[in-house]
Coordinates of C-alpha atoms and ligand atoms in Angstrom, one line a residue:
M1 CA 36.3 10.0 -62.0
L2 CA 33.0 8.2 -62.2
E3 CA 33.0 4.4 -62.7
P4 CA 30.2 2.0 -63.5
A5 CA 29.3 -0.2 -60.6
Q6 CA 26.8 -2.6 -59.1
S7 CA 23.1 -1.6 -59.4
G8 CA 22.4 1.7 -57.6
E9 CA 26.0 2.4 -56.7
K10 CA 28.1 5.1 -58.2
I11 CA 31.9 4.8 -57.7
F12 CA 34.2 7.8 -57.9
R13 CA 37.9 7.0 -58.0
G14 CA 40.6 9.5 -56.9
I15 CA 44.0 9.4 -55.1
P16 CA 44.1 7.8 -51.6
V17 CA 45.9 10.2 -49.3
S18 CA 44.8 9.2 -45.8
P19 CA 43.9 5.6 -44.9
G20 CA 40.7 4.4 -43.3
V21 CA 37.1 3.7 -44.2
C22 CA 34.0 5.8 -43.2
R23 CA 30.4 6.0 -44.2
G24 CA 27.8 8.6 -43.7
R25 CA 25.9 11.5 -45.3
L26 CA 27.7 13.9 -47.6
L27 CA 28.1 17.6 -47.0
V28 CA 29.0 19.1 -50.4
L29 CA 30.5 22.6 -50.1
E30 CA 29.5 25.0 -52.7
R31 CA 32.3 26.6 -54.7
P32 CA 32.8 30.2 -53.5
Q33 CA 30.8 32.7 -55.6
D34 CA 32.8 35.6 -56.9
G35 CA 29.7 37.6 -57.9
R36 CA 30.1 39.7 -54.8
I37 CA 33.1 41.3 -56.4
S38 CA 32.3 43.6 -59.4
P39 CA 34.6 46.2 -61.0
H40 CA 33.0 49.0 -59.0
Q41 CA 34.5 52.4 -59.9
V42 CA 36.0 54.4 -57.1
K43 CA 36.4 58.2 -57.0
E44 CA 39.9 59.6 -57.3
S45 CA 39.7 61.0 -53.7
E46 CA 38.9 57.6 -52.3
L47 CA 41.6 55.6 -53.9
Q48 CA 44.1 56.0 -51.0
C49 CA 41.3 54.8 -48.7
E50 CA 41.0 51.6 -50.8
V51 CA 44.7 51.0 -50.4
G52 CA 44.2 51.5 -46.6
R53 CA 41.4 48.9 -46.6
L54 CA 43.7 46.5 -48.4
E55 CA 46.4 47.0 -45.8
Q56 CA 44.0 46.5 -43.0
A57 CA 42.6 43.3 -44.5
I58 CA 46.2 42.0 -44.9
I59 CA 46.9 42.8 -41.2
D60 CA 43.6 41.1 -40.1
T61 CA 44.3 38.1 -42.3
R62 CA 47.8 37.8 -40.8
H63 CA 46.3 37.8 -37.3
E64 CA 43.8 35.2 -38.3
I65 CA 46.4 32.9 -39.9
L66 CA 48.7 33.2 -36.9
E67 CA 45.7 32.2 -34.7
V68 CA 45.0 29.2 -36.8
Q69 CA 48.7 28.3 -36.7
R70 CA 48.8 28.6 -33.0
K71 CA 45.7 26.3 -32.6
V72 CA 47.2 23.7 -35.1
S73 CA 50.6 23.8 -33.3
E74 CA 48.8 23.1 -29.9
G75 CA 46.7 20.3 -31.4
L76 CA 49.0 18.7 -33.9
G77 CA 52.5 20.0 -33.4
A78 CA 54.9 22.5 -34.9
Q79 CA 55.5 20.4 -38.0
D80 CA 51.9 20.6 -39.2
A81 CA 51.5 24.3 -38.1
G82 CA 54.6 25.0 -40.3
I83 CA 52.5 24.8 -43.5
F84 CA 50.9 28.1 -42.6
D85 CA 54.3 29.7 -43.1
A86 CA 53.6 29.5 -46.8
H87 CA 50.4 31.5 -46.3
L88 CA 52.1 34.1 -44.3
L89 CA 54.7 34.5 -47.0
V90 CA 52.0 35.2 -49.6
L91 CA 50.9 38.1 -47.3
E92 CA 54.4 39.4 -47.2
D93 CA 55.0 39.3 -50.9
P94 CA 55.8 43.0 -51.8
T95 CA 55.3 42.4 -55.6
L96 CA 51.8 41.2 -55.1
I97 CA 50.8 44.1 -52.8
E98 CA 52.4 46.7 -55.1
E99 CA 50.7 45.3 -58.1
V100 CA 47.3 45.5 -56.4
S101 CA 47.9 49.0 -55.2
R102 CA 48.9 50.1 -58.7
M103 CA 45.8 48.6 -60.2
I104 CA 43.6 50.4 -57.6
F105 CA 45.1 53.7 -58.7
E106 CA 45.4 53.0 -62.4
E107 CA 42.0 51.5 -63.0
K108 CA 40.2 53.3 -60.1
V109 CA 38.7 50.1 -58.7
T110 CA 37.9 48.7 -55.3
A111 CA 40.6 46.9 -53.3
E112 CA 38.6 43.6 -53.5
Y113 CA 38.3 43.8 -57.2
A114 CA 42.0 44.6 -57.7
F115 CA 43.2 42.0 -55.2
K116 CA 41.0 39.2 -56.7
K117 CA 42.2 40.0 -60.3
V118 CA 45.9 40.0 -59.3
A119 CA 45.8 37.0 -57.0
D120 CA 43.9 34.9 -59.5
K121 CA 46.6 35.7 -62.1
Y122 CA 49.3 34.6 -59.7
A123 CA 47.4 31.4 -58.8
Q124 CA 46.8 30.6 -62.5
T125 CA 50.5 31.1 -63.3
L126 CA 51.6 28.9 -60.4
S127 CA 49.1 26.1 -61.2
A128 CA 50.2 26.0 -64.9
I129 CA 53.8 25.4 -63.9
D130 CA 54.9 21.8 -64.4
D131 CA 56.1 21.3 -60.8
E132 CA 53.9 19.8 -58.1
Y133 CA 55.4 21.9 -55.4
L134 CA 54.6 25.2 -57.2
R135 CA 51.1 24.0 -58.1
E136 CA 50.5 23.4 -54.4
R137 CA 51.6 27.0 -53.8
A138 CA 48.6 28.0 -56.0
S139 CA 46.4 26.4 -53.5
D140 CA 48.1 28.4 -50.7
M141 CA 47.4 31.5 -52.8
R142 CA 43.7 30.7 -53.2
D143 CA 43.4 30.0 -49.5
V144 CA 44.9 33.4 -48.5
T145 CA 42.9 35.2 -51.3
E146 CA 39.6 33.8 -49.9
R147 CA 40.5 35.0 -46.4
I148 CA 41.5 38.5 -47.5
L149 CA 38.3 38.8 -49.6
N150 CA 36.2 37.8 -46.6
H151 CA 37.8 40.7 -44.7
L152 CA 37.4 43.2 -47.5
T153 CA 33.8 42.3 -48.2
G154 CA 32.8 41.6 -44.6
Q155 CA 31.6 38.1 -45.5
A156 CA 31.9 35.1 -43.2
P157 CA 33.4 31.9 -44.6
R158 CA 31.0 29.5 -46.5
V159 CA 30.4 26.9 -43.8
D160 CA 31.9 26.8 -40.3
L161 CA 33.7 23.5 -40.5
S162 CA 34.9 23.7 -37.0
H163 CA 31.3 23.5 -35.6
L164 CA 29.2 21.0 -37.5
E165 CA 26.0 19.6 -36.1
Q166 CA 25.9 16.2 -37.7
P167 CA 28.6 13.6 -38.5
C168 CA 29.3 13.9 -42.3
I169 CA 31.8 13.3 -45.1
I170 CA 32.9 16.6 -46.6
I171 CA 33.1 17.0 -50.3
S172 CA 34.7 20.1 -51.7
H173 CA 36.3 21.3 -54.9
D174 CA 39.4 22.1 -52.8
L175 CA 39.8 22.1 -49.1
T176 CA 42.5 24.5 -48.0
P177 CA 45.0 23.5 -45.4
S178 CA 43.7 26.0 -43.0
C179 CA 40.1 24.7 -43.4
T180 CA 41.4 21.1 -43.0
A181 CA 43.3 22.0 -39.8
L182 CA 40.1 23.4 -38.3
L183 CA 37.9 20.5 -39.2
D184 CA 35.6 19.4 -36.4
K185 CA 37.2 16.0 -35.8
K186 CA 34.1 14.8 -33.9
H187 CA 31.8 15.3 -36.8
V188 CA 34.0 15.0 -40.0
L189 CA 34.1 11.3 -40.8
G190 CA 36.3 11.9 -43.9
F191 CA 36.7 14.2 -46.9
G192 CA 37.0 14.1 -50.6
T193 CA 38.2 16.9 -53.0
D194 CA 38.2 17.4 -56.8
V195 CA 41.8 18.5 -56.8
G196 CA 45.0 17.7 -54.9
S197 CA 47.9 15.3 -54.7
Q198 CA 49.8 13.0 -52.2
T199 CA 52.2 15.8 -51.2
S200 CA 49.6 18.6 -50.9
H201 CA 49.5 20.3 -47.5
T202 CA 45.9 19.2 -47.2
A203 CA 46.8 15.6 -47.6
I204 CA 49.6 15.9 -45.1
M205 CA 47.2 17.4 -42.6
A206 CA 44.6 14.7 -43.2
R207 CA 47.2 12.0 -42.4
S208 CA 48.3 13.8 -39.3
M209 CA 44.7 14.1 -38.1
R210 CA 44.0 10.5 -39.1
I211 CA 41.0 11.5 -41.1
P212 CA 40.3 9.2 -44.1
A213 CA 40.6 11.2 -47.3
V214 CA 40.6 10.9 -51.1
V215 CA 41.7 13.8 -53.4
G216 CA 41.9 14.2 -57.2
L217 CA 38.2 13.2 -57.6
E218 CA 38.0 15.6 -60.6
N219 CA 34.3 16.5 -60.6
A220 CA 33.0 15.1 -57.3
S221 CA 31.8 18.4 -55.9
V222 CA 29.6 18.9 -58.9
A223 CA 28.3 15.3 -59.3
M224 CA 27.6 14.6 -55.7
K225 CA 24.8 16.0 -53.6
S226 CA 24.6 17.0 -50.0
G227 CA 22.6 14.3 -48.1
D228 CA 23.6 11.4 -50.3
Y229 CA 24.7 8.4 -48.4
A230 CA 28.3 7.3 -49.2
L231 CA 31.2 5.2 -48.2
L232 CA 34.7 6.7 -48.4
D233 CA 37.6 4.3 -48.8
G234 CA 40.9 6.1 -48.0
F235 CA 42.9 2.9 -48.6
N236 CA 42.1 2.7 -52.3
G237 CA 40.9 6.2 -53.1
L238 CA 37.2 5.5 -53.7
I239 CA 33.9 7.2 -52.8
I240 CA 30.9 4.9 -53.3
I241 CA 27.6 6.6 -53.4
N242 CA 24.6 4.5 -52.3
P243 CA 26.7 1.5 -51.5
T244 CA 24.7 -1.7 -51.7
D245 CA 24.3 -4.1 -48.8
Q246 CA 26.9 -6.3 -50.4
T247 CA 29.5 -3.5 -50.6
L248 CA 28.8 -2.5 -47.0
F249 CA 29.2 -6.1 -45.9
E250 CA 32.5 -6.5 -47.8
Y251 CA 33.9 -3.3 -46.3
G252 CA 32.7 -4.3 -42.8
Q253 CA 34.8 -7.5 -43.2
L254 CA 37.9 -5.7 -44.4
V255 CA 37.8 -3.1 -41.7
R256 CA 37.5 -5.8 -39.1
K257 CA 40.6 -7.5 -40.7
H258 CA 42.5 -4.2 -40.4
V259 CA 41.6 -3.8 -36.7
T260 CA 42.6 -7.4 -36.0
L261 CA 46.0 -6.8 -37.7
E262 CA 46.6 -3.8 -35.5
E263 CA 45.7 -5.8 -32.4
K264 CA 48.0 -8.6 -33.5
L265 CA 50.9 -6.3 -34.1
R266 CA 50.5 -5.0 -30.5
E267 CA 51.8 -8.4 -29.4
V268 CA 55.3 -7.5 -30.5
H269 CA 55.4 -4.2 -28.7
D270 CA 57.7 -5.2 -25.9
K271 CA 59.6 -7.8 -27.8
P272 CA 63.0 -7.3 -29.4
A273 CA 63.5 -7.1 -33.2
V274 CA 65.3 -10.4 -33.5
T275 CA 65.2 -12.8 -36.4
L276 CA 64.3 -16.5 -36.1
D277 CA 68.0 -17.4 -36.2
G278 CA 69.0 -14.9 -33.6
A279 CA 70.2 -11.8 -35.5
R280 CA 69.4 -8.7 -33.3
I281 CA 68.5 -5.6 -35.2
V282 CA 68.1 -2.1 -33.6
L283 CA 64.7 -0.8 -34.6
S284 CA 64.4 3.0 -33.9
A285 CA 62.1 5.8 -34.8
N286 CA 62.3 9.1 -36.8
V287 CA 61.0 12.1 -35.0
E288 CA 60.6 15.8 -35.7
Q289 CA 59.9 17.3 -32.3
A290 CA 60.4 16.6 -28.6
A291 CA 56.7 15.8 -28.1
D292 CA 57.1 12.8 -30.5
A293 CA 58.9 10.9 -27.7
E294 CA 55.5 9.6 -26.6
A295 CA 54.7 8.2 -30.1
V296 CA 58.2 6.5 -30.1
L297 CA 57.4 4.7 -26.8
A298 CA 53.9 3.7 -28.0
S299 CA 55.4 2.2 -31.2
G300 CA 57.7 -0.2 -29.4
A301 CA 60.8 1.4 -31.1
E302 CA 64.2 1.4 -29.3
G303 CA 65.0 5.1 -29.2
V304 CA 65.4 7.6 -32.0
G305 CA 67.5 6.9 -35.1
L306 CA 66.8 10.3 -36.6
F307 CA 65.7 13.5 -34.9
R308 CA 65.1 16.0 -37.7
T309 CA 66.0 19.1 -35.8
E310 CA 65.1 21.6 -38.6
Y311 CA 61.4 21.4 -37.5
L312 CA 62.5 23.3 -34.3
F313 CA 63.5 26.1 -36.5
I314 CA 60.5 26.6 -38.8
N315 CA 57.1 28.1 -38.1
R316 CA 58.4 31.0 -35.9
D317 CA 59.8 34.5 -36.1
T318 CA 63.2 34.0 -34.5
L319 CA 65.8 31.2 -34.4
P320 CA 65.6 28.9 -31.3
G321 CA 68.3 29.8 -28.8
E322 CA 70.8 27.4 -27.1
E323 CA 68.7 27.0 -24.0
E324 CA 65.5 26.1 -26.0
Q325 CA 67.3 23.6 -28.1
Y326 CA 69.1 22.1 -25.1
E327 CA 65.8 21.6 -23.4
A328 CA 64.2 20.0 -26.5
Y329 CA 67.1 17.5 -27.0
R330 CA 67.4 16.8 -23.3
Q331 CA 63.7 16.1 -23.0
V332 CA 63.6 13.5 -25.7
A333 CA 66.7 11.8 -24.4
A334 CA 65.4 11.7 -20.8
A335 CA 62.0 10.3 -22.0
L336 CA 63.7 7.5 -23.9
K337 CA 66.6 6.6 -21.7
P338 CA 68.5 4.3 -21.8
N339 CA 67.7 3.9 -25.5
P340 CA 69.8 6.1 -27.9
V341 CA 68.6 9.3 -29.4
I342 CA 70.4 10.4 -32.6
I343 CA 70.2 14.1 -33.1
R344 CA 70.8 15.2 -36.7
T345 CA 72.3 18.6 -37.1
L346 CA 70.3 21.2 -39.1
D347 CA 69.3 20.0 -42.6
L348 CA 67.9 23.2 -44.1
G349 CA 67.5 23.9 -47.7
G350 CA 66.1 21.7 -50.5
D351 CA 62.4 21.7 -49.7
K352 CA 62.8 23.0 -46.1
F353 CA 63.1 26.7 -45.7
L354 CA 63.2 29.1 -42.7
S355 CA 60.8 32.1 -42.9
Q356 CA 63.1 34.1 -40.6
L357 CA 66.3 33.8 -42.8
Q358 CA 66.7 35.6 -46.1
V359 CA 68.1 32.7 -48.1
P360 CA 68.5 33.5 -51.8
T361 CA 66.3 31.5 -54.2
E362 CA 68.3 28.8 -56.0
M363 CA 67.9 27.1 -59.4
N364 CA 68.6 23.7 -57.9
P365 CA 67.9 23.9 -54.1
F366 CA 68.5 20.2 -53.6
L367 CA 72.0 20.6 -55.1
G368 CA 72.5 23.9 -53.3
W369 CA 73.1 25.6 -50.0
R370 CA 71.8 22.8 -47.9
A371 CA 72.4 21.0 -44.6
I372 CA 76.1 20.8 -43.5
R373 CA 77.1 23.1 -46.4
F374 CA 74.8 25.8 -44.9
C375 CA 75.9 25.1 -41.3
L376 CA 79.7 25.3 -42.1
Q377 CA 79.1 28.8 -43.5
Q378 CA 76.5 29.9 -41.0
K379 CA 78.8 29.1 -38.0
D380 CA 76.8 31.2 -35.5
I381 CA 73.7 29.0 -36.1
F382 CA 75.8 25.8 -36.1
R383 CA 77.6 26.8 -32.9
V384 CA 74.4 27.4 -31.0
Q385 CA 73.1 23.9 -32.1
L386 CA 76.3 22.1 -31.3
R387 CA 76.6 23.7 -27.9
A388 CA 73.0 22.7 -27.2
I389 CA 73.6 19.1 -28.3
L390 CA 76.8 18.9 -26.2
R391 CA 75.1 20.2 -23.1
A392 CA 72.2 17.8 -23.5
S393 CA 74.7 15.0 -23.9
T394 CA 75.0 14.8 -20.2
E395 CA 72.0 12.5 -20.8
T396 CA 74.5 9.9 -22.0
N397 CA 72.1 8.3 -24.5
I398 CA 72.5 11.2 -26.9
K399 CA 74.4 10.7 -30.2
M400 CA 74.7 13.1 -33.1
M401 CA 75.2 13.0 -36.9
Y402 CA 75.8 15.4 -39.7
P403 CA 73.5 15.4 -42.8
M404 CA 74.7 15.6 -46.5
I405 CA 78.4 14.9 -45.9
S406 CA 79.8 14.7 -49.4
C407 CA 83.6 14.5 -48.6
L408 CA 86.1 14.0 -45.9
D409 CA 86.9 17.7 -45.6
E410 CA 83.3 18.6 -44.6
L411 CA 83.4 16.0 -41.9
L412 CA 86.7 17.2 -40.6
Q413 CA 85.6 20.8 -40.6
A414 CA 82.4 19.9 -38.7
N415 CA 84.4 17.8 -36.2
N416 CA 86.9 20.7 -35.7
L417 CA 84.1 23.0 -34.8
L418 CA 82.7 20.5 -32.5
E419 CA 86.1 20.2 -30.7
E420 CA 86.3 24.0 -30.5
Y421 CA 82.8 24.3 -28.8
K422 CA 83.8 21.5 -26.4
R423 CA 86.8 23.6 -25.4
E424 CA 84.5 26.6 -25.0
L425 CA 82.2 24.7 -22.7
D426 CA 85.2 23.3 -20.7
G427 CA 86.4 26.9 -20.3
E428 CA 82.9 27.9 -19.0
G429 CA 82.8 24.9 -16.6
I430 CA 79.7 23.5 -18.3
P431 CA 79.4 19.7 -18.3
F432 CA 78.9 17.5 -21.4
N433 CA 79.7 14.0 -22.6
R434 CA 83.2 14.5 -24.1
N435 CA 82.9 11.0 -25.6
I436 CA 79.6 11.7 -27.5
D437 CA 79.2 9.3 -30.5
V438 CA 79.4 11.3 -33.8
G439 CA 78.1 9.7 -37.0
A440 CA 77.7 10.7 -40.7
M441 CA 74.7 10.4 -42.9
I442 CA 75.5 8.7 -46.1
E443 CA 73.0 10.2 -48.6
I444 CA 75.3 11.5 -51.4
P445 CA 76.8 8.9 -53.8
S446 CA 80.3 10.4 -53.2
A447 CA 80.0 9.6 -49.5
A448 CA 78.9 6.0 -50.2
L449 CA 81.8 5.6 -52.6
A450 CA 84.3 7.0 -50.1
A451 CA 82.7 5.3 -47.1
D452 CA 85.9 3.6 -46.2
V453 CA 87.6 7.0 -45.7
L454 CA 84.7 8.4 -43.7
A455 CA 84.3 5.3 -41.6
R456 CA 87.7 5.9 -39.9
R457 CA 86.5 9.2 -38.5
V458 CA 83.0 8.4 -37.2
R459 CA 81.3 6.0 -34.8
F460 CA 78.4 5.1 -37.1
F461 CA 76.7 5.6 -40.5
S462 CA 73.1 6.3 -41.1
I463 CA 72.1 5.9 -44.7
G464 CA 69.6 8.5 -46.0
T465 CA 68.0 6.6 -48.8
N466 CA 65.6 9.4 -49.7
D467 CA 68.4 11.6 -50.9
L468 CA 70.8 8.8 -51.8
I469 CA 68.2 7.6 -54.4
Q470 CA 67.4 11.1 -55.7
Y471 CA 71.1 12.0 -56.1
S472 CA 72.2 8.6 -57.5
L473 CA 69.4 8.2 -60.1
A474 CA 69.0 12.0 -60.8
V475 CA 65.4 11.8 -59.8
D476 CA 63.9 14.8 -58.0
R477 CA 62.1 13.2 -55.0
L478 CA 59.3 15.7 -55.2
N479 CA 58.4 15.5 -58.8
E480 CA 55.5 13.1 -59.5
R481 CA 56.1 13.0 -63.3
I482 CA 59.3 11.1 -62.8
A483 CA 58.2 9.2 -59.7
H484 CA 58.3 5.9 -61.6
L485 CA 62.1 6.4 -61.9
Y486 CA 62.5 6.7 -58.2
E487 CA 63.4 3.1 -57.6
P488 CA 64.8 2.0 -54.2
T489 CA 65.6 -1.5 -55.7
H490 CA 67.7 -0.2 -58.6
P491 CA 70.8 -2.3 -58.6
A492 CA 73.0 0.8 -58.3
I493 CA 71.3 1.8 -55.1
L494 CA 71.7 -1.6 -53.5
R495 CA 75.4 -1.7 -54.5
L496 CA 75.9 1.7 -52.8
I497 CA 74.2 0.5 -49.7
K498 CA 76.2 -2.7 -49.6
M499 CA 79.5 -0.7 -50.2
T500 CA 78.6 1.5 -47.2
A501 CA 77.8 -1.5 -45.0
D502 CA 81.0 -3.3 -45.9
A503 CA 83.1 -0.1 -45.3
A504 CA 81.4 0.4 -41.9
H505 CA 81.9 -3.2 -40.7
K506 CA 85.5 -3.3 -41.9
A507 CA 86.2 -0.2 -39.7
G508 CA 84.3 -1.8 -36.8
I509 CA 81.4 0.7 -36.7
W510 CA 77.6 0.1 -37.1
V511 CA 75.4 1.2 -40.0
G512 CA 71.7 1.8 -40.3
V513 CA 69.1 3.3 -42.7
C514 CA 66.9 6.2 -41.7
G515 CA 65.3 7.0 -45.1
E516 CA 61.7 6.0 -46.0
M517 CA 63.1 2.7 -47.4
A518 CA 63.5 1.6 -43.7
G519 CA 59.7 2.0 -43.2
D520 CA 58.7 -0.1 -46.1
P521 CA 58.2 -3.8 -45.0
I522 CA 59.0 -5.0 -48.6
M523 CA 62.5 -3.6 -48.2
T524 CA 63.2 -5.0 -44.7
P525 CA 64.7 -8.4 -45.7
L526 CA 66.8 -6.8 -48.5
L527 CA 68.2 -4.1 -46.1
L528 CA 69.0 -6.7 -43.4
G529 CA 70.6 -9.0 -46.0
L530 CA 72.8 -6.1 -47.2
G531 CA 74.1 -5.8 -43.6
M532 CA 72.1 -3.1 -41.8
D533 CA 72.5 -3.2 -38.0
E534 CA 69.7 -0.6 -37.5
L535 CA 66.6 0.5 -39.2
S536 CA 64.9 3.8 -38.3
A537 CA 61.4 4.6 -39.5
A538 CA 58.3 6.7 -38.6
P539 CA 56.6 5.4 -35.4
P540 CA 53.5 4.0 -37.2
H541 CA 55.7 1.7 -39.3
I542 CA 57.6 0.1 -36.4
P543 CA 55.1 -2.7 -35.4
S544 CA 54.9 -4.2 -38.9
I545 CA 58.7 -4.0 -39.4
K546 CA 59.3 -5.7 -36.1
H547 CA 56.6 -8.4 -36.8
L548 CA 58.4 -9.1 -40.1
I549 CA 61.9 -9.2 -38.6
R550 CA 60.7 -11.7 -36.0
R551 CA 59.3 -14.0 -38.8
M552 CA 62.4 -14.2 -41.0
K553 CA 65.9 -15.7 -40.9
I554 CA 68.9 -13.5 -41.5
T555 CA 70.3 -16.3 -43.7
E556 CA 67.2 -16.0 -46.0
A557 CA 67.7 -12.2 -46.1
Q558 CA 71.3 -12.6 -47.0
E559 CA 70.3 -15.0 -49.9
L560 CA 67.9 -12.4 -51.1
A561 CA 70.5 -9.7 -51.0
E562 CA 73.0 -11.9 -52.8
F563 CA 70.4 -12.5 -55.6
A564 CA 69.8 -8.7 -55.7
L565 CA 73.5 -7.9 -56.0
Q566 CA 73.7 -10.2 -59.0
C567 CA 70.5 -9.1 -60.6
E568 CA 70.3 -6.6 -63.5
S569 CA 66.7 -5.5 -63.0
G570 CA 65.3 -3.4 -60.2
A571 CA 61.8 -4.7 -61.0
E572 CA 62.9 -8.3 -60.7
I573 CA 64.5 -7.5 -57.3
L574 CA 61.3 -5.8 -56.1
A575 CA 59.2 -8.8 -57.3
R576 CA 61.5 -11.3 -55.4
S577 CA 61.4 -9.1 -52.2
T578 CA 57.7 -8.7 -52.4
A579 CA 57.1 -12.5 -52.8
F580 CA 59.4 -13.2 -49.9
V581 CA 57.7 -10.9 -47.4
E582 CA 54.2 -11.9 -48.6
K583 CA 55.1 -15.5 -47.9
I584 CA 56.5 -15.0 -44.4
A585 CA 54.0 -12.3 -43.2
P586 CA 50.9 -12.5 -45.4
S587 CA 48.7 -10.7 -42.9
L588 CA 50.7 -7.5 -43.4
F589 CA 49.7 -7.2 -47.0
D590 CA 46.0 -8.1 -46.6
T591 CA 44.9 -4.5 -46.7
P592 CA 41.3 -3.6 -47.7
R593 CA 41.2 -3.7 -51.5
P594 CA 37.7 -4.9 -52.4
R595 CA 37.3 -2.7 -55.5
Q596 CA 40.9 -2.4 -56.6
A597 CA 40.8 -5.4 -58.9
S598 CA 37.4 -4.7 -60.4
Ligands
LIG601 C1 67.1 10.9 -46.3 O1 67.5 11.6 -47.1 O2 66.8 9.6 -46.5 C2 66.8 11.4 -44.9 C3 66.5 10.6 -43.9 O3 66.8 12.7 -44.7 P1 65.7 13.7 -45.2 O4 64.5 12.9 -45.7 O5 65.3 14.5 -44.0 O6 66.3 14.5 -46.3
LIG602 MG1 68.3 13.5 -46.5

């Protein structure tokens, strides 16, 4: 979207998806031309050959994507490489392939023409559906289509973004995840796209690669020209063409402020998370893979509060075996000793799927065959994981917890299986920590309401606010149209958290939060005031949360929580919490926002 601005400047406003500021010359990528594909008629005798060409192009594309996936996995980790699973699934879709083959025979056309027609129809249908997740699948579809057509027509991709000669800001109608993953990090200063959203794979990839990015710029790729000089503001979602000296000066100041803040936060790295009046909080990190242990150490966190093990299972053809899982869990524990590492058992389902398992499509996947429900029915998979965790527990800092516990019976069933596998290991003479701490995630309202019952059977609780909020408020956590209703400070949520904390403390066990709420500094005093003993957040959030904890008193946090528990309005609670943290740690909220108010 174009905005009026100071003389000579043109401001485009989009959605900020990856923070940072950069400036340089634009490289505007042309939209792919489809003129190369005409409805060329094919002789009857050559139709089978067209189907053969299609099959070969699919095989070649599959190899190409696996290669990109391998490179991304090496460079960024399995979590990021996992997004290419969606691309591989497109290639394996039998309906799509059958429809293209049928069209080749019925209309007697080339493979590229038929493929383009059918794939465009699929992409259009997906992008018209009122669901952000499915709309993003349309972008996966276009990415794969482009690759297949390149193979069928023998054309090279438009620009080789992995080998650029000059530093530049890339502007494109859409940048596919596979292109983003291959961006030449030395030369790509930032990028902007006409389309996209916060949760698109491209946005996720940009954040992982720490490349400033703005999406949803609507018509930027048409309105901007290669060679234009521009400033990209990934904090506020702006691209400013021909920035004036004044603008450049303002941004220079703000970037310096940001760097100074990061330096200042380094001061708390080796210090404990303790309030001014002596309340000690355990501040741990959330991780997805063994290699993340380094980021945990660098953040100054005290161990791992949530190891999301499902990322060990995705982006591969076979399930990880006991030995491989044992090694991954043991490695993290050994790297972070003596700090605790809490391994969460498999939480598949919802928005996380395995390509190697044929799981039926569900109408409501978040209410379906997910997490502990899946594991209690897929005992072979659960057994391998529990044995691996138990074996790794000879590193005595390992603890474990079950996701999505909704009732006592599930917890008892899981614990019975755990005991059975302990006996198995005993019988085999394999050592493990028979006293391993077992906890439950509290992320379903029924678990929070029955927390007193559960608390008698576990050693700790970890509150998964991401799901607790979506289930309590009936707000799909992926749906941007109802995002305004996703309200962490809703009085009902705070009461459920308080109820869980009280039940835990009454039973003499500790309680923490490992949902995104724990990584938001505005929520820190509220959560501590509600009684949290531990907070677990993504490593980049740790320094600011620790800084904040060290600047507040637990008595002030308790007063804030008391106010919140009496208050009728989530907005009012949020306003009070924001004012409190802005007062005690103003530098945390001084992010670059020069154009936001204008
Ligand atoms: C949560 O629900 O808050 C949580 C931490 O689990 P996940 O985000 O993996 O569902
Ligand atoms: Mg959850």
